[in-house]
CSV table of C-alpha atoms in Angstrom, one decimal:
chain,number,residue,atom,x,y,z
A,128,UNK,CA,-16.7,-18.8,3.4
A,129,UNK,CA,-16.3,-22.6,3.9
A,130,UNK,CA,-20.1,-22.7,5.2
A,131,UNK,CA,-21.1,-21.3,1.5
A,132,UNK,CA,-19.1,-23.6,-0.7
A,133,UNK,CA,-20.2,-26.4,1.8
A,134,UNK,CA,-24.3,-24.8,1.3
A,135,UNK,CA,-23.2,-25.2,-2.4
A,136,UNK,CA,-21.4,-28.6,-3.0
A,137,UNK,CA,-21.9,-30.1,0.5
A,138,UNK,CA,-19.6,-33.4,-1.3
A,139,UNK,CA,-16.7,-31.1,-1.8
A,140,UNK,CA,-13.5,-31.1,0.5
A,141,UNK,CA,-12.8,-28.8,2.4
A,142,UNK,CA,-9.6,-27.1,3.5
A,143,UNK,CA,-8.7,-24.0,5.6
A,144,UNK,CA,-5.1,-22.8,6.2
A,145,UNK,CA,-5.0,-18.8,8.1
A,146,UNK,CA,-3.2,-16.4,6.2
A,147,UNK,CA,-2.5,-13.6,8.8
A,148,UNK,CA,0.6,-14.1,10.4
A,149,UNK,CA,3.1,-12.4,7.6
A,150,UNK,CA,3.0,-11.9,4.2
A,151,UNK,CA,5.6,-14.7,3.4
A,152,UNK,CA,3.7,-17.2,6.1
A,153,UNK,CA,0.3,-16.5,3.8
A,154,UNK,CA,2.7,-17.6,1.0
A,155,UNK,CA,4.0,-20.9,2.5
A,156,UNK,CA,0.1,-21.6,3.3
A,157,UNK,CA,-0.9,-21.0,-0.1
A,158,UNK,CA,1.8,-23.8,-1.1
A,159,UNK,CA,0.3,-26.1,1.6
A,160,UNK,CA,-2.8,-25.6,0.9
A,161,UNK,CA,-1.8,-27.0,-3.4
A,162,UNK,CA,0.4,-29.6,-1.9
A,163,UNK,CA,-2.8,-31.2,0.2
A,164,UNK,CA,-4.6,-31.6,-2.9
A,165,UNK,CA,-6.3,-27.9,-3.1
A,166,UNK,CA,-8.1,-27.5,-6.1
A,167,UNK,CA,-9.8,-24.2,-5.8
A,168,UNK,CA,-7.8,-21.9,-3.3
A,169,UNK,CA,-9.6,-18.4,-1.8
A,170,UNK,CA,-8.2,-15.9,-0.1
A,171,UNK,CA,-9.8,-12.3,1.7
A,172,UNK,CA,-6.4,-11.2,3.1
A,173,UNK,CA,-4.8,-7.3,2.6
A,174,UNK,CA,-1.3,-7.1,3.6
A,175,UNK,CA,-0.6,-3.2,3.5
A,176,UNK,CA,2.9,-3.5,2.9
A,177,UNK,CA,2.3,-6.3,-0.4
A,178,UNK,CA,4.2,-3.8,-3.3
A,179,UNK,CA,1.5,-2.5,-5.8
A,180,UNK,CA,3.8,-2.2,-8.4
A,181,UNK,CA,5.9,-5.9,-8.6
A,182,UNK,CA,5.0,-8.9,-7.7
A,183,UNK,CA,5.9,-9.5,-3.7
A,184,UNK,CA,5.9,-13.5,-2.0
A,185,UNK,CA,2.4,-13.9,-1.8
A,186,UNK,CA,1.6,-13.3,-6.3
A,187,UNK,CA,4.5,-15.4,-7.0
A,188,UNK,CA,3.2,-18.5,-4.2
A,189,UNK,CA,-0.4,-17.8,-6.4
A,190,UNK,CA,1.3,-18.4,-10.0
A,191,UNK,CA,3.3,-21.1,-8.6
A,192,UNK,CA,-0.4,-22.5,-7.8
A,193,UNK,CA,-2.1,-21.9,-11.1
A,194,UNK,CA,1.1,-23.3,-12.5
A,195,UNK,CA,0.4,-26.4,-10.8
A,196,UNK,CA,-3.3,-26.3,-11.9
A,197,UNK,CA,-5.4,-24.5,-8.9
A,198,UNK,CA,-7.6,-21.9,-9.5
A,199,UNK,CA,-7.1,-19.0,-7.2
A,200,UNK,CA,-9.4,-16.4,-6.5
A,201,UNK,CA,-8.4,-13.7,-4.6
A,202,UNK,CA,-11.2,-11.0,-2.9
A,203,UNK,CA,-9.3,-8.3,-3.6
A,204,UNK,CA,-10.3,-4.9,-1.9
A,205,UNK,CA,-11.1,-2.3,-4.2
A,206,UNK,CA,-9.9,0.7,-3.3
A,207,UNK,CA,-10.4,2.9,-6.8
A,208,UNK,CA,-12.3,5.2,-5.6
A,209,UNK,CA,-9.9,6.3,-2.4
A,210,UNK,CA,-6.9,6.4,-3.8
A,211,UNK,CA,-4.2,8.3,-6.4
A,212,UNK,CA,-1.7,7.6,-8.4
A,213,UNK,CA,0.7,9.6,-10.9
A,214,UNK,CA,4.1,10.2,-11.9
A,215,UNK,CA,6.2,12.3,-9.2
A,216,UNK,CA,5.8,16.2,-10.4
A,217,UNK,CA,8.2,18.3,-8.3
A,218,UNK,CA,7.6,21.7,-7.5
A,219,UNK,CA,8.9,24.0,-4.9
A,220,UNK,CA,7.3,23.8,-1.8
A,221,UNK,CA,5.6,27.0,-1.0
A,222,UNK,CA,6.7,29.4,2.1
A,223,UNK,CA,3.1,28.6,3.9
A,224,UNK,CA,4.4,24.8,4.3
A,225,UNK,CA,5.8,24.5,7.5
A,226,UNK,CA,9.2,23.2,7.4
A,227,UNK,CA,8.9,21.8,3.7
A,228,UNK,CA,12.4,22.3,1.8
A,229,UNK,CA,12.2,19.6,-0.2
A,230,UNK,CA,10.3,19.1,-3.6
A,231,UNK,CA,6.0,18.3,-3.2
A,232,UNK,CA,4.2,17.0,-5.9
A,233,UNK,CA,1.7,19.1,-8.2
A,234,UNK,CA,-1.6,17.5,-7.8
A,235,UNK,CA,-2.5,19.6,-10.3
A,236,UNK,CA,-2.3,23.9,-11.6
A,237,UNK,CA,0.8,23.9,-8.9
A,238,UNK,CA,-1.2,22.5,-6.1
A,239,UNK,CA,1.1,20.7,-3.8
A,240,UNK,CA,-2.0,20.1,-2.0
A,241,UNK,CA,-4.8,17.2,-2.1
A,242,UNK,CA,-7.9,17.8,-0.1
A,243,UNK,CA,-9.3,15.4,2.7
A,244,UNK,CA,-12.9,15.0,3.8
A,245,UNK,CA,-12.5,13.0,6.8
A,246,UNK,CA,-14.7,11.9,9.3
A,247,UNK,CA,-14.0,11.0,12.8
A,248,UNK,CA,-12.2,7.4,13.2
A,249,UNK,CA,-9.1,5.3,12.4
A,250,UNK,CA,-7.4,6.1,9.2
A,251,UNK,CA,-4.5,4.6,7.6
A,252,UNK,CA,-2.9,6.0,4.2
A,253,UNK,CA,-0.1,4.2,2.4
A,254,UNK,CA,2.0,5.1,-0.2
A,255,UNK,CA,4.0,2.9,-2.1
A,256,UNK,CA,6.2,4.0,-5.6
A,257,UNK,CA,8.0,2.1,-8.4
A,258,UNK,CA,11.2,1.3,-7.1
A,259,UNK,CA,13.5,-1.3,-6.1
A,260,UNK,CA,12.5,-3.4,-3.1
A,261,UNK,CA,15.2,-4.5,-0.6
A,262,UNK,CA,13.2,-6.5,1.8
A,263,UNK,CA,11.7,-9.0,-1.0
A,264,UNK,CA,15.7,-9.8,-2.2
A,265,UNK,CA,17.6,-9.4,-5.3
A,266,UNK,CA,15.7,-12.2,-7.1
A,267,UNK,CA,12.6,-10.8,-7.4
A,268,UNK,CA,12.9,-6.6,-7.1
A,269,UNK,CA,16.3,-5.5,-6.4
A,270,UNK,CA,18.4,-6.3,-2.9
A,271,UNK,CA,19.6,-2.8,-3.4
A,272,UNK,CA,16.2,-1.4,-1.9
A,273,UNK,CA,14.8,2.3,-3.4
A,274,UNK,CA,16.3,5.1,-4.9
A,275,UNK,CA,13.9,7.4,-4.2
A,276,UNK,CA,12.9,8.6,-0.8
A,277,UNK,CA,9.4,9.8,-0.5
A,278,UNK,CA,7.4,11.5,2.4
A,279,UNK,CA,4.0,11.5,3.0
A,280,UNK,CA,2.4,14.2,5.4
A,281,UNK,CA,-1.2,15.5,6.3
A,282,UNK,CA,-1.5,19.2,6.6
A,283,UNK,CA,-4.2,21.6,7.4
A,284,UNK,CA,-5.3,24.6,5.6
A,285,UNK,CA,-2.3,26.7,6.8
A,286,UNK,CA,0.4,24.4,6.0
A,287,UNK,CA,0.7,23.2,9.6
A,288,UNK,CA,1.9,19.5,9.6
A,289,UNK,CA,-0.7,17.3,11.6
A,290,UNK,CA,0.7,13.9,10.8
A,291,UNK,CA,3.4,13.0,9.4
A,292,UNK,CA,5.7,10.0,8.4
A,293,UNK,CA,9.1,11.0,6.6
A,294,UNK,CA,11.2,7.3,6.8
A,295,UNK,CA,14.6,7.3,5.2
A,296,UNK,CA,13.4,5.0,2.4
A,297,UNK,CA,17.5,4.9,0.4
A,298,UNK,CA,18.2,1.4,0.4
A,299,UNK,CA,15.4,-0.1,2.1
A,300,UNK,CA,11.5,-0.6,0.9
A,301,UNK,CA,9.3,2.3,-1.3
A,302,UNK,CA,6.6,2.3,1.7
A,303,UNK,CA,5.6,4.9,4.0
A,304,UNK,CA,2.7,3.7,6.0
A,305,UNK,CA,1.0,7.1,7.9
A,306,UNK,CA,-1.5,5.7,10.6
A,307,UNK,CA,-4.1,8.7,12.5
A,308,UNK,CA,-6.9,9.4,14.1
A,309,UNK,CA,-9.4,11.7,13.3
A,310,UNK,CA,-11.7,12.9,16.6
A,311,UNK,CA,-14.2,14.8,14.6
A,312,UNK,CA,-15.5,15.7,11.1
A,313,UNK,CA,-12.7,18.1,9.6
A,314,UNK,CA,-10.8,19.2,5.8
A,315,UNK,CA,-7.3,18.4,5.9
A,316,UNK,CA,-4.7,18.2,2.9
A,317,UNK,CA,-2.4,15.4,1.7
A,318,UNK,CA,1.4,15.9,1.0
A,319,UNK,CA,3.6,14.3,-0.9
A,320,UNK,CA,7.4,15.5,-0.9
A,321,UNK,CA,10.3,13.9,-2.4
A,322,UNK,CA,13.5,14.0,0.1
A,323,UNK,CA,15.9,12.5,-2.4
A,324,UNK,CA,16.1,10.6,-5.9
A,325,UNK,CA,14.8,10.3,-9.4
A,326,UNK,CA,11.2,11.0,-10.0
A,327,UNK,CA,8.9,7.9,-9.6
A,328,UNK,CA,5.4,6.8,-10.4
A,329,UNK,CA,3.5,6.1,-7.1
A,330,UNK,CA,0.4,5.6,-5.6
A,331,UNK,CA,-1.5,5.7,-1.9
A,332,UNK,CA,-4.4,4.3,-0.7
């Protein structure tokens, strides 16, 4: 990126700080990079476990920066088109879901199910919800951490759990982070249950 802007305006200054170690050390760079005289600041960094729904370290270390006059520019990934979001819609799980007793969201004409084309590789689905945020402290999104404890599962066409990732979320962070591998070309179905609390919006990826 620093070879373009130097193709561009080979008289600029240029700066580079990395921004992969942690959420809140991409932060502090940000703030480093402003306090060495940063004008225009860049970024192509995902952190998975950045909320989707409040402002976490790394948006309030980019307003600090506009505030101070930078322009930031951020290459965020756009992920319309692969993900879903909606209000929590409870139903009872049906009998064919193994080991389900808990309310599953209606994707839709009591569907508790949300169908997967997947191909063989790495996958990694994550599913965050409006709540409060324990791990981000009471100044910015509540140190009492979520409310709401919600489960996110992949099932096959019999109701058979093939991954899973059911967290106690009470307390702590609205995340459930549900890692896999596919080995070949397959139809699977997403889950979402709700093990405790109010209904939430939420949204995966």
């Amino acid at each position: 990126m620093l070879e373009i802007v130097h193709d561009i305006v080979p008289d600029a200054s240029l700066a580079f700080r990395t921004g992969f170690t942690t959420p809140g050390d991409f932060a502090l760079g940000i703030g480093e990079l402003k306090a060495a005289g940063c004008d225009v600041i860049v970024d192509d960094i995902t952190f998975i476990t950045e909320p989707y729904f409040k402002d976490g370290v790394v948006a309030h270390a980019v307003d600090n920066a506009v505030a101070a006059g930078a322009t930031y520019l951020s290459a965020a990934g756009n992920f319309g088109a692969k993900s879903y979001e909606g209000d929590f819609t409870g139903i009872t799980a049906p009998a064919t879901l193994s080991g389900i007793t808990v309310p599953v969201h209606d994707f839709g004409a009591g569907n508790p199910l949300q169908t997967l084309d997947l191909q063989p590789g790495n996958y990694t689905i994550v599913l965050q919800w409006d709540d409060n945020i324990y791990s981000m402290g009471s100044t910015m999104t509540g140190a009492t951490g979520a409310c709401t404890d919600l489960d996110i599962y992949v099932v096959d066409n019999f109701g058979t759990t093939l991954f899973g990732f059911n967290r106690n979320n009470r307390g702590t962070d609205p995340l459930e982070v549900l890692p896999f591998t596919v080995t070949k070309a397959t139809t699977a179905n997403l889950l979402i249950s709700k093990a405790f609390g109010p209904d939430v919006h939420f949204k995966y990826i």
